[in-house]
Amino acid sequence: MSVFVKAVIIEDEENNRLHLNNLLKKHCSSVNIVGMAEDAIQGIDLIKEQKPQLVFLDIHLPNGDGFKLLDCIPNRNFEVIFVTAYDQYAIKAIRFCALDYLLKPISVIELKNAVEKALLKINTEKESINSRLETFYANVQNTEKRIGLPSMERIEFVKVSEIIRCQGENNYTHVYLADGKKVLVTRTLKEFEELLNEYDFIRVHQSHLVNLKFVKSFEKSNGGHLLLHNGTTVAVSRQRKESVLKHLSL
C-alpha cells in the first residue's frame, strides 16, 4: 500500500500554484497536496490547520517572505522545499544551510529529486528543519558564517572558519575540520568551491579546495605543494600554480 506524505503549497501566483500541484500529481504520486495558500497569513493558518509533513514555499510572498512565515511557526515538524525565481543571494544562503529549493520555471527532474530528498529526511532524519533555519538566520544577520554538511546519516553544522580543506571524490567531498574531524559530505567539490570562494578558499588542484588562512608555506619541491598548519601537504596542480601564488601574495 502506498504511503502518502501530506503537503501544502504556499505561492502567491495562482497559475504557479496550479502548475506545481499538477506536476506533483503527475510525477510525485506519494505527495498528497491537502491545501494551498496565496500569502503568508493564509500559509501560517494552513500549516497550523493541516499539520503537513512537507511544505512547498515561495520565498517572496505578500504579507511577508517565506522565512518570516516559518519564523511565526514555533514547532516546525515538517520539511520545506523553497520555490523561487532566480535570486543569487537567497539561493546561496539556502544552499549554505542544506535546505532544498526549486527554481522557476520548475524542472520535473529537479522537482522529483527535491521530493525524493525531502521524503528521505521525513522518513529517516532525526534532526528537524529548525537547526537548518537557525543557521540561515544567523548567516543573513552577518554573524560568523556556518554551513550545513549533509552526510548519509545527518546534517552537521560548522563554522566556515573551522574548515581547513575539502577533498573531492566523485560526487562526494571529504571536509577536514580544525578539530581534526573529517566529514564525508554528499556534495561535489565544485559546489563547495561555489559556496566558499568568497571566504578565502581557493581551488589548488582538481581534487583540492583549501582555506588560505591555514596555509603555512608554499613548497617548491615535487612540482609544488602547500604545507598547512596541521602538517598536511596538499598538491598544487601546474595549471593552478600561478593563481595560488597570486592569492598567497608571493
PDB file of C-alpha atoms in Angstrom:
ATOM      1  CA  MET A   1       0.000   0.000   0.000  1.00  0.00           C
ATOM      2  CA  SER A   2       1.317   3.462  -0.923  1.00  0.00           C
ATOM      3  CA  VAL A   3       2.368   5.787   1.880  1.00  0.00           C
ATOM      4  CA  PHE A   4       1.298   9.372   1.271  1.00  0.00           C
ATOM      5  CA  VAL A   5       3.030  12.436   2.643  1.00  0.00           C
ATOM      6  CA  LYS A   6       0.778  15.372   3.484  1.00  0.00           C
ATOM      7  CA  ALA A   7       1.938  18.545   1.755  1.00  0.00           C
ATOM      8  CA  VAL A   8       0.822  22.129   1.166  1.00  0.00           C
ATOM      9  CA  ILE A   9       1.727  24.743  -1.440  1.00  0.00           C
ATOM     10  CA  ILE A  10       2.189  28.393  -0.434  1.00  0.00           C
ATOM     11  CA  GLU A  11       2.595  30.543  -3.531  1.00  0.00           C
ATOM     12  CA  ASP A  12       1.089  33.918  -4.442  1.00  0.00           C
ATOM     13  CA  GLU A  13       0.594  33.284  -8.194  1.00  0.00           C
ATOM     14  CA  GLU A  14      -2.435  31.107  -8.912  1.00  0.00           C
ATOM     15  CA  ASN A  15      -1.015  29.733 -12.164  1.00  0.00           C
ATOM     16  CA  ASN A  16       2.170  28.698 -10.365  1.00  0.00           C
ATOM     17  CA  ARG A  17       0.201  27.015  -7.572  1.00  0.00           C
ATOM     18  CA  LEU A  18      -1.897  25.012 -10.018  1.00  0.00           C
ATOM     19  CA  HIS A  19       1.104  24.145 -12.187  1.00  0.00           C
ATOM     20  CA  LEU A  20       3.101  22.811  -9.227  1.00  0.00           C
ATOM     21  CA  ASN A  21       0.060  20.903  -7.978  1.00  0.00           C
ATOM     22  CA  ASN A  22      -0.370  19.268 -11.392  1.00  0.00           C
ATOM     23  CA  LEU A  23       3.328  18.366 -11.625  1.00  0.00           C
ATOM     24  CA  LEU A  24       3.195  16.727  -8.213  1.00  0.00           C
ATOM     25  CA  LYS A  25       0.067  14.728  -9.092  1.00  0.00           C
ATOM     26  CA  LYS A  26       1.645  13.521 -12.310  1.00  0.00           C
ATOM     27  CA  HIS A  27       5.232  12.847 -11.210  1.00  0.00           C
ATOM     28  CA  CYS A  28       5.261  12.512  -7.403  1.00  0.00           C
ATOM     29  CA  SER A  29       2.393  10.195  -6.503  1.00  0.00           C
ATOM     30  CA  SER A  30       3.483   9.822  -2.877  1.00  0.00           C
ATOM     31  CA  VAL A  31       2.861  13.531  -2.218  1.00  0.00           C
ATOM     32  CA  ASN A  32      -0.729  14.376  -1.278  1.00  0.00           C
ATOM     33  CA  ILE A  33      -1.483  18.109  -1.518  1.00  0.00           C
ATOM     34  CA  VAL A  34      -4.015  18.876   1.217  1.00  0.00           C
ATOM     35  CA  GLY A  35      -4.194  22.634   0.751  1.00  0.00           C
ATOM     36  CA  MET A  36      -2.837  25.745  -0.966  1.00  0.00           C
ATOM     37  CA  ALA A  37      -2.392  29.349   0.173  1.00  0.00           C
ATOM     38  CA  GLU A  38      -1.612  32.589  -1.633  1.00  0.00           C
ATOM     39  CA  ASP A  39       0.085  34.676   1.070  1.00  0.00           C
ATOM     40  CA  ALA A  40       1.986  34.401   4.338  1.00  0.00           C
ATOM     41  CA  ILE A  41      -1.020  34.852   6.632  1.00  0.00           C
ATOM     42  CA  GLN A  42      -3.045  32.164   4.842  1.00  0.00           C
ATOM     43  CA  GLY A  43       0.048  29.976   4.783  1.00  0.00           C
ATOM     44  CA  ILE A  44       0.525  30.137   8.542  1.00  0.00           C
ATOM     45  CA  ASP A  45      -3.128  29.230   9.127  1.00  0.00           C
ATOM     46  CA  LEU A  46      -2.935  26.398   6.585  1.00  0.00           C
ATOM     47  CA  ILE A  47       0.148  24.860   8.196  1.00  0.00           C
ATOM     48  CA  LYS A  48      -1.353  25.074  11.686  1.00  0.00           C
ATOM     49  CA  GLU A  49      -4.617  23.521  10.469  1.00  0.00           C
ATOM     50  CA  GLN A  50      -3.296  20.738   8.249  1.00  0.00           C
ATOM     51  CA  LYS A  51      -0.010  19.937  10.046  1.00  0.00           C
ATOM     52  CA  PRO A  52       1.744  18.897   6.812  1.00  0.00           C
ATOM     53  CA  GLN A  53       4.924  16.869   6.606  1.00  0.00           C
ATOM     54  CA  LEU A  54       6.150  18.830   3.583  1.00  0.00           C
ATOM     55  CA  VAL A  55       5.713  22.488   2.574  1.00  0.00           C
ATOM     56  CA  PHE A  56       6.384  23.957  -0.866  1.00  0.00           C
ATOM     57  CA  LEU A  57       7.085  27.590  -0.029  1.00  0.00           C
ATOM     58  CA  ASP A  58       7.614  30.583  -2.283  1.00  0.00           C
ATOM     59  CA  ILE A  59      10.296  32.892  -0.883  1.00  0.00           C
ATOM     60  CA  HIS A  60       8.576  36.117  -1.950  1.00  0.00           C
ATOM     61  CA  LEU A  61       5.022  36.401  -0.594  1.00  0.00           C
ATOM     62  CA  PRO A  62       2.515  39.131   0.186  1.00  0.00           C
ATOM     63  CA  ASN A  63       2.394  39.931   3.927  1.00  0.00           C
ATOM     64  CA  GLY A  64       5.987  38.767   4.490  1.00  0.00           C
ATOM     65  CA  ASP A  65       8.509  36.435   2.896  1.00  0.00           C
ATOM     66  CA  GLY A  66       8.745  32.676   3.310  1.00  0.00           C
ATOM     67  CA  PHE A  67      11.420  32.888   6.001  1.00  0.00           C
ATOM     68  CA  LYS A  68       9.312  35.196   8.167  1.00  0.00           C
ATOM     69  CA  LEU A  69       6.384  32.817   7.710  1.00  0.00           C
ATOM     70  CA  LEU A  70       8.457  29.956   9.097  1.00  0.00           C
ATOM     71  CA  ASP A  71       9.599  32.133  11.960  1.00  0.00           C
ATOM     72  CA  CYS A  72       5.940  32.510  13.012  1.00  0.00           C
ATOM     73  CA  ILE A  73       5.545  28.758  13.439  1.00  0.00           C
ATOM     74  CA  PRO A  74       7.254  27.617  16.664  1.00  0.00           C
ATOM     75  CA  ASN A  75       7.046  23.845  16.093  1.00  0.00           C
ATOM     76  CA  ARG A  76       8.262  23.200  12.573  1.00  0.00           C
ATOM     77  CA  ASN A  77       7.774  19.453  12.318  1.00  0.00           C
ATOM     78  CA  PHE A  78       7.899  19.396   8.532  1.00  0.00           C
ATOM     79  CA  GLU A  79      10.333  19.637   5.662  1.00  0.00           C
ATOM     80  CA  VAL A  80      10.453  22.662   3.368  1.00  0.00           C
ATOM     81  CA  ILE A  81      11.221  22.976  -0.322  1.00  0.00           C
ATOM     82  CA  PHE A  82      11.604  26.640  -1.250  1.00  0.00           C
ATOM     83  CA  VAL A  83      10.300  27.739  -4.641  1.00  0.00           C
ATOM     84  CA  THR A  84      11.758  30.893  -6.145  1.00  0.00           C
ATOM     85  CA  ALA A  85      12.649  32.808  -9.256  1.00  0.00           C
ATOM     86  CA  TYR A  86      16.408  33.196  -9.592  1.00  0.00           C
ATOM     87  CA  ASP A  87      17.767  35.086  -6.592  1.00  0.00           C
ATOM     88  CA  GLN A  88      21.505  34.509  -6.250  1.00  0.00           C
ATOM     89  CA  TYR A  89      21.771  35.735  -2.660  1.00  0.00           C
ATOM     90  CA  ALA A  90      18.783  33.742  -1.373  1.00  0.00           C
ATOM     91  CA  ILE A  91      19.807  30.576  -3.202  1.00  0.00           C
ATOM     92  CA  LYS A  92      23.364  30.718  -1.867  1.00  0.00           C
ATOM     93  CA  ALA A  93      22.072  31.250   1.677  1.00  0.00           C
ATOM     94  CA  ILE A  94      19.701  28.285   1.269  1.00  0.00           C
ATOM     95  CA  ARG A  95      22.447  26.021  -0.053  1.00  0.00           C
ATOM     96  CA  PHE A  96      24.724  27.011   2.831  1.00  0.00           C
ATOM     97  CA  CYS A  97      22.151  25.579   5.221  1.00  0.00           C
ATOM     98  CA  ALA A  98      21.499  22.357   3.290  1.00  0.00           C
ATOM     99  CA  LEU A  99      17.919  23.381   2.579  1.00  0.00           C
ATOM    100  CA  ASP A 100      16.233  22.419  -0.693  1.00  0.00           C
ATOM    101  CA  TYR A 101      14.887  24.768  -3.349  1.00  0.00           C
ATOM    102  CA  LEU A 102      13.330  24.754  -6.806  1.00  0.00           C
ATOM    103  CA  LEU A 103      13.883  27.413  -9.447  1.00  0.00           C
ATOM    104  CA  LYS A 104      11.008  28.723 -11.535  1.00  0.00           C
ATOM    105  CA  PRO A 105      10.129  27.541 -14.111  1.00  0.00           C
ATOM    106  CA  ILE A 106      10.175  24.222 -12.304  1.00  0.00           C
ATOM    107  CA  SER A 107      12.040  21.325 -13.888  1.00  0.00           C
ATOM    108  CA  VAL A 108      10.367  17.928 -13.481  1.00  0.00           C
ATOM    109  CA  ILE A 109      13.732  16.280 -12.820  1.00  0.00           C
ATOM    110  CA  GLU A 110      14.643  18.831 -10.145  1.00  0.00           C
ATOM    111  CA  LEU A 111      11.180  18.501  -8.598  1.00  0.00           C
ATOM    112  CA  LYS A 112      11.460  14.719  -8.364  1.00  0.00           C
ATOM    113  CA  ASN A 113      14.970  14.964  -6.894  1.00  0.00           C
ATOM    114  CA  ALA A 114      13.916  17.533  -4.285  1.00  0.00           C
ATOM    115  CA  VAL A 115      10.862  15.500  -3.290  1.00  0.00           C
ATOM    116  CA  GLU A 116      12.939  12.327  -3.045  1.00  0.00           C
ATOM    117  CA  LYS A 117      15.417  14.039  -0.700  1.00  0.00           C
ATOM    118  CA  ALA A 118      12.584  15.511   1.380  1.00  0.00           C
ATOM    119  CA  LEU A 119      10.900  12.105   1.724  1.00  0.00           C
ATOM    120  CA  LEU A 120      14.191  10.566   2.824  1.00  0.00           C
ATOM    121  CA  LYS A 121      14.574  13.238   5.515  1.00  0.00           C
ATOM    122  CA  ILE A 122      10.977  12.783   6.659  1.00  0.00           C
ATOM    123  CA  ASN A 123      11.426   9.035   6.988  1.00  0.00           C
ATOM    124  CA  THR A 124      14.938   8.809   8.430  1.00  0.00           C
ATOM    125  CA  GLU A 125      16.294  12.105   9.692  1.00  0.00           C
ATOM    126  CA  LYS A 126      16.250  12.814  13.404  1.00  0.00           C
ATOM    127  CA  GLU A 127      17.226  16.476  13.233  1.00  0.00           C
ATOM    128  CA  SER A 128      14.440  18.862  12.208  1.00  0.00           C
ATOM    129  CA  ILE A 129      14.448  21.825   9.875  1.00  0.00           C
ATOM    130  CA  ASN A 130      14.864  24.092  12.908  1.00  0.00           C
ATOM    131  CA  SER A 131      18.650  23.770  13.058  1.00  0.00           C
ATOM    132  CA  ARG A 132      18.948  24.494   9.339  1.00  0.00           C
ATOM    133  CA  LEU A 133      16.745  27.581   9.634  1.00  0.00           C
ATOM    134  CA  GLU A 134      18.630  28.801  12.685  1.00  0.00           C
ATOM    135  CA  THR A 135      21.825  28.598  10.639  1.00  0.00           C
ATOM    136  CA  PHE A 136      20.141  30.514   7.822  1.00  0.00           C
ATOM    137  CA  TYR A 137      19.004  33.288  10.181  1.00  0.00           C
ATOM    138  CA  ALA A 138      22.467  33.549  11.739  1.00  0.00           C
ATOM    139  CA  ASN A 139      24.088  33.804   8.304  1.00  0.00           C
ATOM    140  CA  VAL A 140      21.792  36.537   6.961  1.00  0.00           C
ATOM    141  CA  GLN A 141      22.303  38.508  10.175  1.00  0.00           C
ATOM    142  CA  ASN A 142      26.023  38.609   9.329  1.00  0.00           C
ATOM    143  CA  THR A 143      27.203  36.671  12.343  1.00  0.00           C
ATOM    144  CA  GLU A 144      30.027  34.200  11.739  1.00  0.00           C
ATOM    145  CA  LYS A 145      29.019  32.085   8.766  1.00  0.00           C
ATOM    146  CA  ARG A 146      28.023  28.461   9.361  1.00  0.00           C
ATOM    147  CA  ILE A 147      27.464  25.805   6.730  1.00  0.00           C
ATOM    148  CA  GLY A 148      25.444  22.595   6.722  1.00  0.00           C
ATOM    149  CA  LEU A 149      27.400  19.467   5.824  1.00  0.00           C
ATOM    150  CA  PRO A 150      24.907  16.810   4.657  1.00  0.00           C
ATOM    151  CA  SER A 151      26.154  13.250   5.078  1.00  0.00           C
ATOM    152  CA  MET A 152      24.238   9.993   4.717  1.00  0.00           C
ATOM    153  CA  GLU A 153      23.307   9.997   8.425  1.00  0.00           C
ATOM    154  CA  ARG A 154      22.816  13.670   9.365  1.00  0.00           C
ATOM    155  CA  ILE A 155      23.445  17.316   8.564  1.00  0.00           C
ATOM    156  CA  GLU A 156      26.283  18.732  10.638  1.00  0.00           C
ATOM    157  CA  PHE A 157      26.642  22.491  11.066  1.00  0.00           C
ATOM    158  CA  VAL A 158      30.109  24.013  11.359  1.00  0.00           C
ATOM    159  CA  LYS A 159      31.650  27.460  11.158  1.00  0.00           C
ATOM    160  CA  VAL A 160      33.192  28.184   7.771  1.00  0.00           C
ATOM    161  CA  SER A 161      36.337  29.357   9.578  1.00  0.00           C
ATOM    162  CA  GLU A 162      36.773  25.834  11.035  1.00  0.00           C
ATOM    163  CA  ILE A 163      37.105  24.171   7.615  1.00  0.00           C
ATOM    164  CA  ILE A 164      40.761  23.553   6.753  1.00  0.00           C
ATOM    165  CA  ARG A 165      40.269  21.973   3.339  1.00  0.00           C
ATOM    166  CA  CYS A 166      37.945  19.956   1.124  1.00  0.00           C
ATOM    167  CA  GLN A 167      38.952  16.964  -0.971  1.00  0.00           C
ATOM    168  CA  GLY A 168      36.696  15.809  -3.785  1.00  0.00           C
ATOM    169  CA  GLU A 169      35.948  12.178  -4.566  1.00  0.00           C
ATOM    170  CA  ASN A 170      33.481  11.764  -7.441  1.00  0.00           C
ATOM    171  CA  ASN A 171      30.102  13.083  -6.180  1.00  0.00           C
ATOM    172  CA  TYR A 172      31.299  13.280  -2.561  1.00  0.00           C
ATOM    173  CA  THR A 173      33.646  15.573  -0.658  1.00  0.00           C
ATOM    174  CA  HIS A 174      35.789  14.929   2.405  1.00  0.00           C
ATOM    175  CA  VAL A 175      35.692  18.025   4.626  1.00  0.00           C
ATOM    176  CA  TYR A 176      38.609  18.351   7.069  1.00  0.00           C
ATOM    177  CA  LEU A 177      37.962  20.452  10.186  1.00  0.00           C
ATOM    178  CA  ALA A 178      40.265  22.309  12.569  1.00  0.00           C
ATOM    179  CA  ASP A 179      39.417  19.950  15.444  1.00  0.00           C
ATOM    180  CA  GLY A 180      40.830  17.012  13.459  1.00  0.00           C
ATOM    181  CA  LYS A 181      37.432  15.644  12.401  1.00  0.00           C
ATOM    182  CA  LYS A 182      36.690  14.562   8.826  1.00  0.00           C
ATOM    183  CA  VAL A 183      33.159  14.572   7.398  1.00  0.00           C
ATOM    184  CA  LEU A 184      32.135  12.783   4.172  1.00  0.00           C
ATOM    185  CA  VAL A 185      29.585  15.077   2.523  1.00  0.00           C
ATOM    186  CA  THR A 186      27.106  14.318  -0.248  1.00  0.00           C
ATOM    187  CA  ARG A 187      28.122  17.374  -2.270  1.00  0.00           C
ATOM    188  CA  THR A 188      30.624  17.789  -5.088  1.00  0.00           C
ATOM    189  CA  LEU A 189      33.825  19.779  -4.687  1.00  0.00           C
ATOM    190  CA  LYS A 190      32.541  22.203  -7.327  1.00  0.00           C
ATOM    191  CA  GLU A 191      29.561  23.001  -5.095  1.00  0.00           C
ATOM    192  CA  PHE A 192      31.890  23.765  -2.184  1.00  0.00           C
ATOM    193  CA  GLU A 193      34.043  25.933  -4.445  1.00  0.00           C
ATOM    194  CA  GLU A 194      30.980  27.975  -5.475  1.00  0.00           C
ATOM    195  CA  LEU A 195      29.853  28.376  -1.864  1.00  0.00           C
ATOM    196  CA  LEU A 196      33.227  29.157  -0.293  1.00  0.00           C
ATOM    197  CA  ASN A 197      35.194  31.112  -2.892  1.00  0.00           C
ATOM    198  CA  GLU A 198      34.410  34.454  -1.238  1.00  0.00           C
ATOM    199  CA  TYR A 199      35.689  33.218   2.146  1.00  0.00           C
ATOM    200  CA  ASP A 200      39.371  32.867   1.163  1.00  0.00           C
ATOM    201  CA  PHE A 201      39.077  29.311  -0.118  1.00  0.00           C
ATOM    202  CA  ILE A 202      40.936  28.517  -3.331  1.00  0.00           C
ATOM    203  CA  ARG A 203      40.884  25.529  -5.665  1.00  0.00           C
ATOM    204  CA  VAL A 204      44.517  24.420  -5.834  1.00  0.00           C
ATOM    205  CA  HIS A 205      44.006  21.132  -7.643  1.00  0.00           C
ATOM    206  CA  GLN A 206      41.239  19.230  -9.404  1.00  0.00           C
ATOM    207  CA  SER A 207      40.610  17.391  -6.127  1.00  0.00           C
ATOM    208  CA  HIS A 208      41.530  20.019  -3.511  1.00  0.00           C
ATOM    209  CA  LEU A 209      39.989  23.207  -2.105  1.00  0.00           C
ATOM    210  CA  VAL A 210      41.973  24.934   0.665  1.00  0.00           C
ATOM    211  CA  ASN A 211      41.215  27.605   3.282  1.00  0.00           C
ATOM    212  CA  LEU A 212      44.101  30.067   2.794  1.00  0.00           C
ATOM    213  CA  LYS A 213      44.216  31.013   6.482  1.00  0.00           C
ATOM    214  CA  PHE A 214      45.531  27.508   7.263  1.00  0.00           C
ATOM    215  CA  VAL A 215      48.377  27.690   4.721  1.00  0.00           C
ATOM    216  CA  LYS A 216      51.832  27.786   6.341  1.00  0.00           C
ATOM    217  CA  SER A 217      54.010  27.795   3.237  1.00  0.00           C
ATOM    218  CA  PHE A 218      54.287  27.012  -0.456  1.00  0.00           C
ATOM    219  CA  GLU A 219      56.888  24.334  -1.043  1.00  0.00           C
ATOM    220  CA  LYS A 220      58.539  24.337  -4.474  1.00  0.00           C
ATOM    221  CA  SER A 221      59.690  20.707  -4.358  1.00  0.00           C
ATOM    222  CA  ASN A 222      57.897  17.900  -6.209  1.00  0.00           C
ATOM    223  CA  GLY A 223      56.183  20.298  -8.583  1.00  0.00           C
ATOM    224  CA  GLY A 224      54.796  22.488  -5.824  1.00  0.00           C
ATOM    225  CA  HIS A 225      52.543  21.847  -2.833  1.00  0.00           C
ATOM    226  CA  LEU A 226      51.090  23.655   0.164  1.00  0.00           C
ATOM    227  CA  LEU A 227      52.144  22.910   3.727  1.00  0.00           C
ATOM    228  CA  LEU A 228      49.262  23.541   6.124  1.00  0.00           C
ATOM    229  CA  HIS A 229      49.493  24.471   9.815  1.00  0.00           C
ATOM    230  CA  ASN A 230      48.321  20.988  10.855  1.00  0.00           C
ATOM    231  CA  GLY A 231      51.240  19.394   8.977  1.00  0.00           C
ATOM    232  CA  THR A 232      49.183  18.248   5.972  1.00  0.00           C
ATOM    233  CA  THR A 233      50.574  18.735   2.473  1.00  0.00           C
ATOM    234  CA  VAL A 234      48.282  19.438  -0.477  1.00  0.00           C
ATOM    235  CA  ALA A 235      49.408  19.178  -4.083  1.00  0.00           C
ATOM    236  CA  VAL A 236      49.115  22.254  -6.311  1.00  0.00           C
ATOM    237  CA  SER A 237      48.438  21.499  -9.960  1.00  0.00           C
ATOM    238  CA  ARG A 238      50.672  23.076 -12.594  1.00  0.00           C
ATOM    239  CA  GLN A 239      47.664  24.813 -14.170  1.00  0.00           C
ATOM    240  CA  ARG A 240      46.669  26.460 -10.871  1.00  0.00           C
ATOM    241  CA  LYS A 241      50.119  27.319  -9.518  1.00  0.00           C
ATOM    242  CA  GLU A 242      50.154  30.928 -10.752  1.00  0.00           C
ATOM    243  CA  SER A 243      46.692  31.629  -9.318  1.00  0.00           C
ATOM    244  CA  VAL A 244      47.611  30.053  -5.971  1.00  0.00           C
ATOM    245  CA  LEU A 245      50.790  32.130  -5.664  1.00  0.00           C
ATOM    246  CA  LYS A 246      48.836  35.275  -6.531  1.00  0.00           C
ATOM    247  CA  HIS A 247      46.301  34.577  -3.785  1.00  0.00           C
ATOM    248  CA  LEU A 248      49.128  33.938  -1.328  1.00  0.00           C
ATOM    249  CA  SER A 249      50.717  37.241  -2.415  1.00  0.00           C
ATOM    250  CA  LEU A 250      54.023  35.529  -3.120  1.00  0.00           C
TER     251      LEU A 250
END
